[in-house]
Each structure stands twice: as C-alpha cells, then as structure tokens.
Amino acid sequence: MFKTDLFKGKKFLVTGGGTGLGRSMTEKFVELGAEVVIIGRRKEMLDKAAEEITARHGGKVTPIPCDIRVAQAIEDMVEEVWQAGPLDGLINNAAGNFISQTKDLSPRAFDAIANIVFHGTFYMTNAVGKRWIAEGRKGSVLSILTTWVWTGSPFVVPSAMSKAGVAVMTQSLAVEWGHYGIRLNAIAPGPFPTEGAWARLNPNEQDRDWASRIPMGRVGHHSELANMAAFLMADEVEYITGEVIAIDGAQGIMGSGTFSNLLKMTEDDWQRARDAIKKTNEADKAKRTV
Ligand code: HXC
Ligand code: NAP
C-alpha cells in the first residue's frame, strides 16, 4: 500500500508504543523507514518490544521509560530525545481505561484516567510542539481517540470525557499552529482486540457479541489501523489537519439511525413489511377524491 521508504529520515515518538495498537503502529512506521522512540512506564516491556521490532524489520527503535502523567518527566524525556535529534511526529496513543458504573467512581478513579489521557496527552503535545515552533520545524501530531468523542459512552465516562477533550485540542491547535507548519489529526478506532483494552473493558468476557453491533460484522485488524496512521503521518497528505477520522466498520454510527435495528430483518420480514405498506397505500388511494 505504501512505498517502502515513505518515512526514510523521519523520527516519530509513539506513547504506549510497546504494546497493543501503539506497537502495531510502531512496527508499520519502522517497516516504512522511520526511526521510532517508544515510551511507557514498564522498562522491560519496552526493551523487549524494541528488540523484537528491530529483529523483524531492522531500523532503530529507542525505548525510554516515562510516565506521561508527570509533566516534568515528559520535559526531561523530550529534551533527551531532542539532544539525539529532533522529532518529526508524535503519536499520542498511551491511555488508561476501565469499565465502571459512574456512581461508583471516586475522584481518584476519575483522575487515574484523566491524568493519562487528558493531562498527559496535552503535556506531550505541548512539550513537542513548542520545540517545533522554537526551531521553525514542521511536525505532525496524531492522537488515538475513540468514537465516543462524538457520541459519549456510558460506563467509561472519564475516558469519553478525556478523549473528547483531546479531539477539541486537535481542532484548536490545528488552527493555532497551522501557520507554523504543524498539523494535528486523530483516529477514532472501534474495537481492535488488544490485551490491555480487553482485560479492562471486557473483564468477564461479558460481551461475546461484538459482531452483531458492528455493521461490517467483525472487529478491526491492527494492520488496518497502522495503515491509516501511516497515511495520516505521510507528508504527501500534509493538507489534512484538524480531523478526527473513524475506523470502526461503522460501529459508531450504527445506533444513530432510527432504523439500525432493522438489520435483523429477514427477506420474509421485508416482504411482509412491503405487503403491509402496499395495503395501507391502496386503502388510502381508494379514499382519495382528487
Ligand atoms: C472503579 C476503580 C477501578 C474499577 C481502579 N479504580 N479500577 N474504580 N472501578 N474497575 C479506582 C481505584 O479504586 C482508585 O481509587 C483509583 O481508581 C486509582 O486506582 P489505581 O489502581 O491506583 O490506578 P492506577 O495504578 O493509577 O492505574 C491506572 C489504570 C490502569 C488506568 C487504572 O489500568 C492503567 O494504568 N492502565 C493503562 C493501560 C490501559 O488501561 N489500557 C486500556 C486502554 S483501552 P480509590 O479512590 O479507591 O483510591 C482504551 C479504550 C478502548 O482506552 C476502546 C475500546 C472500544
Ligand atoms: P494498551 O496496550 O493497554 O495500551 C496502552 C499503552 O499506554 C501501554 O503501552 C501503556 O504502557 C501506556 N501507558 C498508559 N499509561 C501511561 C502513562 N502514564 N505513561 C506512559 N505510558 C502509559 O491498549 P490499546 O488497546 O493498545 O490502546 C491504545 C490506544 O488505542 C489507546 O489510546 C486506546 O484508548 C485506543 N483505543 C483502543 C481501542 C481498542 O479496541 N483496543 C479502541 C479505541 C481506542 P505502560 O502501562 O507500560 O505505561
């Protein structure tokens, strides 16, 4: 789908790049020639991911442990990265989440999510963005959100609120920073199986019926999301900025049409409906005087 040297000479940083979707995107960027810095809080996991990715694709992956909830830790980490060479792209992928009834959330529980997704994502974006601005350098920020930024979602309210905030950051800074040559976009994925998300969002495997709520009848493949990320990070589509783009097999909009539930109707049901409507129309027609 892409020329193999698409990202030759580029350096990206992927938060949460050692696991799940972050790792899949990192692999794709490396495969296409980028040097990638991956961060997260677990050093061993990051080291192993970097080793495995470079063993498979060659290239350079630098693992750096950092907690994005701590603004000063980000400042120190980004400075260290910059000393070795400036970044061209930032992928805000790190997140925390769990399902819970909102009435059971303590302030600390809300903060556990908001500190990563809302605060951490802003700290990262500003730490990198201000360096691009100071150096007159172009840059691209891609944030991984959810379709809840448009619809909201029960039982994951701190995540939905925080991700919606990042969607608004994406739009706001696309305008504020556009004239510096800095662009910001976001991806809103539907369900893509990962260990991290499934353990916290489907802990009792209470939901075994994803397919029936996804028009395309399946969950996403990591390669599809990684391809979308590569497309959005490419200089060749530089004019795209301020956008949040869903990749969800139409799951996010399925509930929004009044008649989405009719997907369950069989051909016989449709024939019965057609016959009933015809009967009504003919009865009305018979009563018309003009
Ligand atoms: C209610 C809970 C809770 C739960 C924790 N808390 N789990 N409350 N229900 N299930 C409360 C605790 O009681 C505590 O409050 C507060 O939250 C903080 O708990 P800690 O365990 O100290 O949290 P912490 O160590 O900060 O851990 C943060 C975390 C953790 C988010 C909870 O899971 C984490 O770091 N996760 C990172 C990876 C991750 O979540 N990946 C999934 C991303 S998937 P009190 O008041 O009792 O002290 C995603 C969207 C996917 O984002 C969309 C799919 C369609
Ligand atoms: P994941 O594997 O659990 O990814 C979360 C990553 O974030 C981990 O690598 C974690 O590493 C890192 N992280 C969390 N808190 C951090 C912190 N304070 N500082 C630094 N790094 C931190 O889950 P995933 O499913 O791949 O999720 C990736 C992204 O996709 C998230 O933004 C998620 O909201 C989004 N998303 C996922 C799905 C899905 O179906 N999987 C759907 C929609 C959106 P450490 O724990 O080592 O810090």
Tab-separated table of C-alpha atoms and ligand atoms in Angstrom:
chain	number	residue	atom	x	y	z
A	1	MET	CA	0.000	0.000	0.000
A	2	PHE	CA	2.915	2.393	0.636
A	3	LYS	CA	6.336	2.923	-0.890
A	4	THR	CA	8.812	1.239	1.449
A	5	ASP	CA	10.895	4.359	2.109
A	6	LEU	CA	7.848	6.557	2.890
A	7	PHE	CA	9.302	7.597	6.274
A	8	LYS	CA	13.020	7.453	5.454
A	9	GLY	CA	14.811	10.149	7.518
A	10	LYS	CA	11.774	10.676	9.782
A	11	LYS	CA	11.759	10.296	13.550
A	12	PHE	CA	8.498	9.636	15.396
A	13	LEU	CA	7.643	9.167	19.074
A	14	VAL	CA	4.818	6.777	19.971
A	15	THR	CA	3.461	6.922	23.534
A	16	GLY	CA	2.450	3.438	24.665
A	17	GLY	CA	4.429	2.164	21.657
A	18	GLY	CA	5.453	-1.076	23.363
A	19	THR	CA	2.021	-2.737	23.469
A	20	GLY	CA	-1.218	-3.180	21.554
A	21	LEU	CA	-2.086	-0.678	18.867
A	22	GLY	CA	0.925	1.514	19.713
A	23	ARG	CA	3.225	-1.375	18.958
A	24	SER	CA	1.431	-2.193	15.715
A	25	MET	CA	1.791	1.418	14.548
A	26	THR	CA	5.463	1.454	15.586
A	27	GLU	CA	6.107	-1.685	13.531
A	28	LYS	CA	4.475	-0.106	10.486
A	29	PHE	CA	6.461	3.144	10.835
A	30	VAL	CA	9.735	1.207	11.198
A	31	GLU	CA	8.858	-1.023	8.251
A	32	LEU	CA	8.426	2.185	6.194
A	33	GLY	CA	11.827	3.545	7.227
A	34	ALA	CA	11.141	5.722	10.284
A	35	GLU	CA	13.233	5.807	13.432
A	36	VAL	CA	10.843	5.485	16.392
A	37	VAL	CA	11.070	6.329	20.092
A	38	ILE	CA	8.623	4.301	22.193
A	39	ILE	CA	7.633	5.279	25.697
A	40	GLY	CA	5.632	3.726	28.523
A	41	ARG	CA	6.123	3.049	32.225
A	42	ARG	CA	7.358	-0.566	32.009
A	43	LYS	CA	11.030	-0.632	31.012
A	44	GLU	CA	11.291	-4.381	30.453
A	45	MET	CA	8.263	-4.447	28.191
A	46	LEU	CA	9.607	-1.509	26.143
A	47	ASP	CA	13.078	-3.046	25.800
A	48	LYS	CA	11.615	-6.352	24.640
A	49	ALA	CA	9.310	-4.656	22.124
A	50	ALA	CA	12.178	-2.579	20.692
A	51	GLU	CA	14.342	-5.680	20.382
A	52	GLU	CA	11.629	-7.733	18.684
A	53	ILE	CA	10.637	-4.971	16.256
A	54	THR	CA	14.203	-4.266	15.128
A	55	ALA	CA	14.916	-8.000	14.847
A	56	ARG	CA	11.981	-8.267	12.455
A	57	HIS	CA	12.315	-5.042	10.447
A	58	GLY	CA	15.819	-3.665	11.125
A	59	GLY	CA	15.904	0.093	11.702
A	60	LYS	CA	16.056	1.894	15.026
A	61	VAL	CA	13.610	1.785	17.940
A	62	THR	CA	14.618	3.593	21.120
A	63	PRO	CA	12.759	2.601	24.298
A	64	ILE	CA	12.547	5.260	27.012
A	65	PRO	CA	10.556	4.724	30.227
A	66	CYS	CA	8.439	7.772	31.066
A	67	ASP	CA	5.188	8.410	32.921
A	68	ILE	CA	3.164	10.887	30.857
A	69	ARG	CA	1.112	11.892	33.902
A	70	VAL	CA	4.181	13.781	35.146
A	71	ALA	CA	4.837	16.992	33.194
A	72	GLN	CA	8.465	17.311	34.351
A	73	ALA	CA	9.203	13.685	33.424
A	74	ILE	CA	7.936	14.448	29.913
A	75	GLU	CA	10.019	17.606	29.703
A	76	ASP	CA	13.180	15.651	30.683
A	77	MET	CA	12.387	12.767	28.309
A	78	VAL	CA	11.603	15.026	25.320
A	79	GLU	CA	14.800	17.007	25.965
A	80	GLU	CA	16.780	13.739	25.971
A	81	VAL	CA	15.123	12.710	22.690
A	82	TRP	CA	15.825	16.112	21.128
A	83	GLN	CA	19.514	16.009	22.117
A	84	ALA	CA	19.808	12.914	19.938
A	85	GLY	CA	17.886	14.587	17.077
A	86	PRO	CA	14.523	16.359	16.707
A	87	LEU	CA	11.233	14.574	16.164
A	88	ASP	CA	9.107	14.866	13.029
A	89	GLY	CA	5.991	13.268	14.500
A	90	LEU	CA	4.248	12.496	17.766
A	91	ILE	CA	1.659	9.746	18.178
A	92	ASN	CA	-0.432	10.207	21.317
A	93	ASN	CA	-1.501	6.613	21.858
A	94	ALA	CA	-0.996	5.954	25.600
A	95	ALA	CA	-4.229	5.673	27.574
A	96	GLY	CA	-5.847	4.171	30.627
A	97	ASN	CA	-9.405	2.932	30.895
A	98	PHE	CA	-11.716	0.550	32.738
A	99	ILE	CA	-15.450	-0.021	32.739
A	100	SER	CA	-17.325	1.035	35.846
A	101	GLN	CA	-20.683	2.413	36.839
A	102	THR	CA	-20.065	6.142	37.099
A	103	LYS	CA	-21.767	6.359	40.507
A	104	ASP	CA	-19.007	4.081	41.862
A	105	LEU	CA	-16.118	6.253	40.666
A	106	SER	CA	-14.097	8.085	43.341
A	107	PRO	CA	-12.286	11.313	42.434
A	108	ARG	CA	-9.055	9.275	42.342
A	109	ALA	CA	-10.623	6.831	39.914
A	110	PHE	CA	-11.626	9.679	37.581
A	111	ASP	CA	-8.133	11.180	37.873
A	112	ALA	CA	-6.470	7.810	37.154
A	113	ILE	CA	-7.863	8.039	33.614
A	114	ALA	CA	-7.930	11.807	33.102
A	115	ASN	CA	-4.305	12.214	34.256
A	116	ILE	CA	-3.116	9.906	31.474
A	117	VAL	CA	-5.477	10.719	28.625
A	118	PHE	CA	-6.419	14.381	29.144
A	119	HIS	CA	-3.433	15.870	31.001
A	120	GLY	CA	-0.696	13.532	29.709
A	121	THR	CA	-1.696	13.950	26.071
A	122	PHE	CA	-1.646	17.736	26.416
A	123	TYR	CA	1.736	17.738	28.215
A	124	MET	CA	3.235	15.567	25.455
A	125	THR	CA	1.771	17.654	22.635
A	126	ASN	CA	2.938	20.948	24.094
A	127	ALA	CA	6.422	19.682	25.015
A	128	VAL	CA	6.989	18.587	21.411
A	129	GLY	CA	5.022	21.403	19.724
A	130	LYS	CA	6.847	24.241	21.464
A	131	ARG	CA	10.190	22.818	20.294
A	132	TRP	CA	8.959	22.632	16.691
A	133	ILE	CA	7.792	26.237	16.937
A	134	ALA	CA	11.060	27.465	18.519
A	135	GLU	CA	13.098	25.771	15.781
A	136	GLY	CA	10.816	26.695	12.853
A	137	ARG	CA	10.316	22.990	12.162
A	138	LYS	CA	7.283	21.277	10.662
A	139	GLY	CA	5.641	18.487	12.633
A	140	SER	CA	2.656	16.159	12.784
A	141	VAL	CA	0.672	15.014	15.823
A	142	LEU	CA	-1.655	12.030	15.633
A	143	SER	CA	-3.834	11.153	18.632
A	144	ILE	CA	-5.654	7.850	19.096
A	145	LEU	CA	-9.162	8.540	20.402
A	146	THR	CA	-12.462	6.614	20.274
A	147	THR	CA	-15.791	7.185	18.541
A	148	TRP	CA	-17.149	8.211	21.960
A	149	VAL	CA	-15.814	11.701	21.240
A	150	TRP	CA	-18.941	12.164	19.110
A	151	THR	CA	-21.494	10.041	20.937
A	152	GLY	CA	-20.295	9.839	24.534
A	153	SER	CA	-20.396	6.392	26.136
A	154	PRO	CA	-21.856	5.056	29.379
A	155	PHE	CA	-19.615	3.167	31.826
A	156	VAL	CA	-16.375	4.726	30.500
A	157	VAL	CA	-17.185	8.363	31.274
A	158	PRO	CA	-13.687	9.548	32.351
A	159	SER	CA	-12.243	8.127	29.120
A	160	ALA	CA	-15.012	9.545	26.918
A	161	MET	CA	-14.672	12.991	28.525
A	162	SER	CA	-10.867	12.988	28.274
A	163	LYS	CA	-10.763	11.750	24.683
A	164	ALA	CA	-13.348	14.383	23.702
A	165	GLY	CA	-11.018	16.989	25.220
A	166	VAL	CA	-8.172	15.705	23.059
A	167	ALA	CA	-10.422	15.894	19.979
A	168	VAL	CA	-11.004	19.565	20.766
A	169	MET	CA	-7.258	20.067	21.324
A	170	THR	CA	-6.684	18.569	17.864
A	171	GLN	CA	-9.035	21.085	16.240
A	172	SER	CA	-7.860	24.053	18.321
A	173	LEU	CA	-4.144	23.549	17.720
A	174	ALA	CA	-4.636	22.709	14.026
A	175	VAL	CA	-5.795	26.310	13.751
A	176	GLU	CA	-3.379	27.883	16.252
A	177	TRP	CA	-0.306	26.066	14.929
A	178	GLY	CA	-1.209	25.658	11.239
A	179	HIS	CA	0.912	28.621	10.160
A	180	TYR	CA	3.965	27.027	11.794
A	181	GLY	CA	3.523	24.006	9.513
A	182	ILE	CA	2.352	21.853	12.421
A	183	ARG	CA	-0.658	19.651	11.792
A	184	LEU	CA	-2.777	17.616	14.183
A	185	ASN	CA	-5.150	14.773	13.385
A	186	ALA	CA	-6.759	11.948	15.291
A	187	ILE	CA	-8.036	8.440	14.681
A	188	ALA	CA	-11.172	7.135	16.388
A	189	PRO	CA	-10.933	3.329	16.337
A	190	GLY	CA	-13.754	0.909	17.001
A	191	PRO	CA	-12.888	-2.377	18.731
A	192	PHE	CA	-9.428	-3.749	17.922
A	193	PRO	CA	-8.556	-6.658	20.236
A	194	THR	CA	-5.564	-5.906	22.493
A	195	GLU	CA	-4.614	-7.412	25.853
A	196	GLY	CA	-4.695	-4.011	27.567
A	197	ALA	CA	-8.160	-2.972	26.419
A	198	TRP	CA	-9.853	-6.375	26.635
A	199	ALA	CA	-8.705	-7.015	30.217
A	200	ARG	CA	-10.239	-3.727	31.368
A	201	LEU	CA	-13.239	-3.316	29.083
A	202	ASN	CA	-14.372	-6.917	28.713
A	203	PRO	CA	-13.096	-8.363	32.023
A	204	ASN	CA	-15.675	-11.120	32.423
A	205	GLU	CA	-15.935	-11.640	28.694
A	206	GLN	CA	-19.416	-10.245	29.293
A	207	ASP	CA	-19.536	-9.145	25.711
A	208	ARG	CA	-19.194	-12.021	23.289
A	209	ASP	CA	-21.407	-10.421	20.695
A	210	TRP	CA	-19.315	-7.602	19.151
A	211	ALA	CA	-20.126	-8.699	15.629
A	212	SER	CA	-23.864	-8.078	15.921
A	213	ARG	CA	-23.204	-4.429	16.816
A	214	ILE	CA	-20.742	-3.778	14.006
A	215	PRO	CA	-22.236	-3.369	10.528
A	216	MET	CA	-19.143	-4.958	8.972
A	217	GLY	CA	-19.621	-7.955	11.261
A	218	ARG	CA	-16.108	-8.083	12.703
A	219	VAL	CA	-13.558	-6.300	14.897
A	220	GLY	CA	-10.690	-4.321	13.348
A	221	HIS	CA	-7.369	-5.739	12.195
A	222	HIS	CA	-4.305	-3.974	13.654
A	223	SER	CA	-2.836	-3.639	10.160
A	224	GLU	CA	-5.822	-1.515	9.111
A	225	LEU	CA	-5.259	0.965	11.915
A	226	ALA	CA	-1.496	1.014	11.336
A	227	ASN	CA	-2.077	1.744	7.626
A	228	MET	CA	-4.432	4.600	8.492
A	229	ALA	CA	-1.825	6.027	10.904
A	230	ALA	CA	0.908	5.797	8.252
A	231	PHE	CA	-1.358	7.532	5.720
A	232	LEU	CA	-2.104	10.397	8.113
A	233	MET	CA	1.566	10.800	9.098
A	234	ALA	CA	2.751	10.988	5.470
A	235	ASP	CA	3.925	14.359	4.125
A	236	GLU	CA	2.006	13.546	0.949
A	237	VAL	CA	-1.294	14.327	2.746
A	238	GLU	CA	0.009	17.360	4.633
A	239	TYR	CA	-3.124	19.384	3.875
A	240	ILE	CA	-5.209	17.094	6.149
A	241	THR	CA	-5.281	18.717	9.572
A	242	GLY	CA	-7.738	19.171	12.427
A	243	GLU	CA	-9.562	15.957	11.523
A	244	VAL	CA	-10.791	13.071	13.655
A	245	ILE	CA	-11.333	10.037	11.432
A	246	ALA	CA	-13.172	6.880	12.495
A	247	ILE	CA	-12.008	3.377	11.611
A	248	ASP	CA	-14.699	1.200	13.101
A	249	GLY	CA	-16.668	-0.746	10.470
A	250	ALA	CA	-19.437	1.871	11.036
A	251	GLN	CA	-19.970	0.734	14.655
A	252	GLY	CA	-20.029	4.296	15.991
A	253	ILE	CA	-22.890	5.449	13.792
A	254	MET	CA	-24.902	2.234	13.920
A	255	GLY	CA	-27.045	3.351	16.828
A	256	SER	CA	-27.669	6.772	15.371
A	257	GLY	CA	-30.078	5.826	12.566
A	258	THR	CA	-33.684	5.334	13.716
A	259	PHE	CA	-33.863	2.081	11.758
A	260	SER	CA	-30.465	0.486	12.525
A	261	ASN	CA	-32.273	-2.310	14.376
A	262	LEU	CA	-33.863	-3.360	11.066
A	263	LEU	CA	-30.570	-5.029	10.149
A	264	LYS	CA	-32.052	-8.035	11.940
A	265	MET	CA	-34.988	-8.313	9.495
A	266	THR	CA	-35.064	-11.320	7.164
A	267	GLU	CA	-36.124	-11.254	3.486
A	268	ASP	CA	-39.524	-12.629	4.623
A	269	ASP	CA	-39.857	-9.793	7.166
A	270	TRP	CA	-39.094	-7.278	4.396
A	271	GLN	CA	-41.688	-8.869	2.093
A	272	ARG	CA	-44.310	-8.732	4.888
A	273	ALA	CA	-43.456	-5.070	5.543
A	274	ARG	CA	-43.753	-4.274	1.827
A	275	ASP	CA	-47.126	-6.034	1.578
A	276	ALA	CA	-48.432	-4.181	4.659
A	277	ILE	CA	-47.298	-0.788	3.310
A	278	LYS	CA	-48.877	-1.566	-0.079
A	279	LYS	CA	-52.172	-2.421	1.628
A	280	THR	CA	-52.138	0.882	3.539
A	281	ASN	CA	-51.310	2.855	0.386
A	282	GLU	CA	-54.071	1.178	-1.627
A	283	ALA	CA	-56.655	1.798	1.121
A	284	ASP	CA	-55.669	5.493	1.217
A	285	LYS	CA	-55.740	5.728	-2.588
A	286	ALA	CA	-59.298	4.294	-2.678
A	287	LYS	CA	-60.486	7.065	-0.352
A	288	ARG	CA	-58.941	9.939	-2.395
A	289	THR	CA	-61.414	12.132	-4.270
A	290	VAL	CA	-58.792	14.134	-6.237
B	1	HXC	C1	-13.934	1.582	39.853
B	1	HXC	C2	-11.611	1.698	40.010
B	1	HXC	C3	-11.476	0.587	39.146
B	1	HXC	C4	-12.685	-0.025	38.650
B	1	HXC	C5	-9.492	1.276	39.708
B	1	HXC	N1	-10.369	2.078	40.326
B	1	HXC	N2	-10.155	0.351	38.977
B	1	HXC	N3	-12.812	2.192	40.362
B	1	HXC	N4	-13.870	0.506	39.033
B	1	HXC	N5	-12.644	-1.063	37.818
B	1	HXC	C6	-10.057	3.187	41.232
B	1	HXC	C7	-9.273	2.721	42.449
B	1	HXC	O1	-10.128	2.194	43.458
B	1	HXC	C8	-8.608	4.024	42.895
B	1	HXC	O2	-9.491	4.876	43.569
B	1	HXC	C9	-8.322	4.715	41.585
B	1	HXC	O3	-9.185	4.117	40.601
B	1	HXC	C10	-6.885	4.522	41.131
B	1	HXC	O4	-6.625	3.130	41.141
B	1	HXC	P1	-5.172	2.554	40.911
B	1	HXC	O5	-5.230	1.093	40.784
B	1	HXC	O6	-4.227	3.185	41.910
B	1	HXC	O7	-4.872	3.203	39.478
B	1	HXC	P2	-3.546	3.338	38.731
B	1	HXC	O8	-2.464	2.486	39.301
B	1	HXC	O9	-3.306	4.778	38.512
B	1	HXC	O10	-3.923	2.632	37.345
B	1	HXC	C11	-4.462	3.328	36.284
B	1	HXC	C12	-5.354	2.439	35.487
B	1	HXC	C13	-4.531	1.207	34.997
B	1	HXC	C14	-5.936	3.206	34.316
B	1	HXC	C15	-6.459	2.008	36.401
B	1	HXC	O11	-5.373	0.204	34.498
B	1	HXC	C16	-3.567	1.577	33.918
B	1	HXC	O12	-2.526	2.177	34.145
B	1	HXC	N6	-3.896	1.214	32.653
B	1	HXC	C17	-3.084	1.515	31.459
B	1	HXC	C18	-3.445	0.627	30.294
B	1	HXC	C19	-4.909	0.627	29.907
B	1	HXC	O13	-5.790	0.961	30.701
B	1	HXC	N7	-5.174	0.240	28.669
B	1	HXC	C20	-6.520	0.184	28.115
B	1	HXC	C21	-6.668	1.224	27.106
B	1	HXC	S1	-8.152	0.884	26.201
B	1	HXC	P3	-9.563	4.975	45.200
B	1	HXC	O14	-10.432	6.175	45.462
B	1	HXC	O15	-10.196	3.686	45.625
B	1	HXC	O16	-8.171	5.128	45.683
B	1	HXC	C22	-8.966	2.341	25.875
B	1	HXC	C23	-10.215	2.423	25.007
B	1	HXC	C24	-10.569	1.215	24.255
B	1	HXC	O17	-8.586	3.347	26.286
B	1	HXC	C25	-11.879	1.354	23.496
B	1	HXC	C26	-12.412	0.006	23.072
B	1	HXC	C27	-13.592	0.097	22.126
B	2	NAP	P1	-2.788	-0.874	25.724
B	2	NAP	O1	-1.982	-1.939	25.040
B	2	NAP	O2	-3.164	-1.086	27.134
B	2	NAP	O3	-2.027	0.491	25.528
B	2	NAP	C1	-1.888	1.460	26.478
B	2	NAP	C2	-0.436	1.885	26.479
B	2	NAP	O4	-0.334	3.130	27.165
B	2	NAP	C3	0.501	0.907	27.190
B	2	NAP	O5	1.633	0.660	26.398
B	2	NAP	C4	0.880	1.647	28.465
B	2	NAP	O6	2.194	1.300	28.873
B	2	NAP	C5	0.793	3.097	28.014
B	2	NAP	N1	0.540	4.000	29.140
B	2	NAP	C6	-0.533	4.008	29.958
B	2	NAP	N2	-0.397	4.936	30.926
B	2	NAP	C7	0.794	5.550	30.681
B	2	NAP	C8	1.500	6.578	31.330
B	2	NAP	N3	1.010	7.170	32.437
B	2	NAP	N4	2.691	6.960	30.828
B	2	NAP	C9	3.198	6.353	29.717
B	2	NAP	N5	2.577	5.377	29.066
B	2	NAP	C10	1.391	4.964	29.543
B	2	NAP	O7	-4.177	-0.651	24.944
B	2	NAP	P2	-4.544	-0.440	23.395
B	2	NAP	O8	-5.836	-1.113	23.203
B	2	NAP	O9	-3.406	-0.757	22.510
B	2	NAP	O10	-4.825	1.123	23.361
B	2	NAP	C11	-4.030	2.025	22.611
B	2	NAP	C12	-4.823	3.272	22.282
B	2	NAP	O11	-5.920	2.941	21.433
B	2	NAP	C13	-5.438	3.953	23.499
B	2	NAP	O12	-5.395	5.344	23.312
B	2	NAP	C14	-6.864	3.491	23.468
B	2	NAP	O13	-7.722	4.371	24.132
B	2	NAP	C15	-7.103	3.478	21.979
B	2	NAP	N6	-8.232	2.656	21.568
B	2	NAP	C16	-8.146	1.311	21.641
B	2	NAP	C17	-9.210	0.557	21.178
B	2	NAP	C18	-9.176	-0.922	21.183
B	2	NAP	O14	-10.184	-1.548	20.832
B	2	NAP	N7	-8.077	-1.562	21.541
B	2	NAP	C19	-10.354	1.196	20.688
B	2	NAP	C20	-10.422	2.582	20.664
B	2	NAP	C21	-9.330	3.295	21.090
B	2	NAP	P3	2.596	1.226	30.456
B	2	NAP	O15	1.477	0.536	31.133
B	2	NAP	O16	3.898	0.496	30.448
B	2	NAP	O17	2.762	2.637	30.899
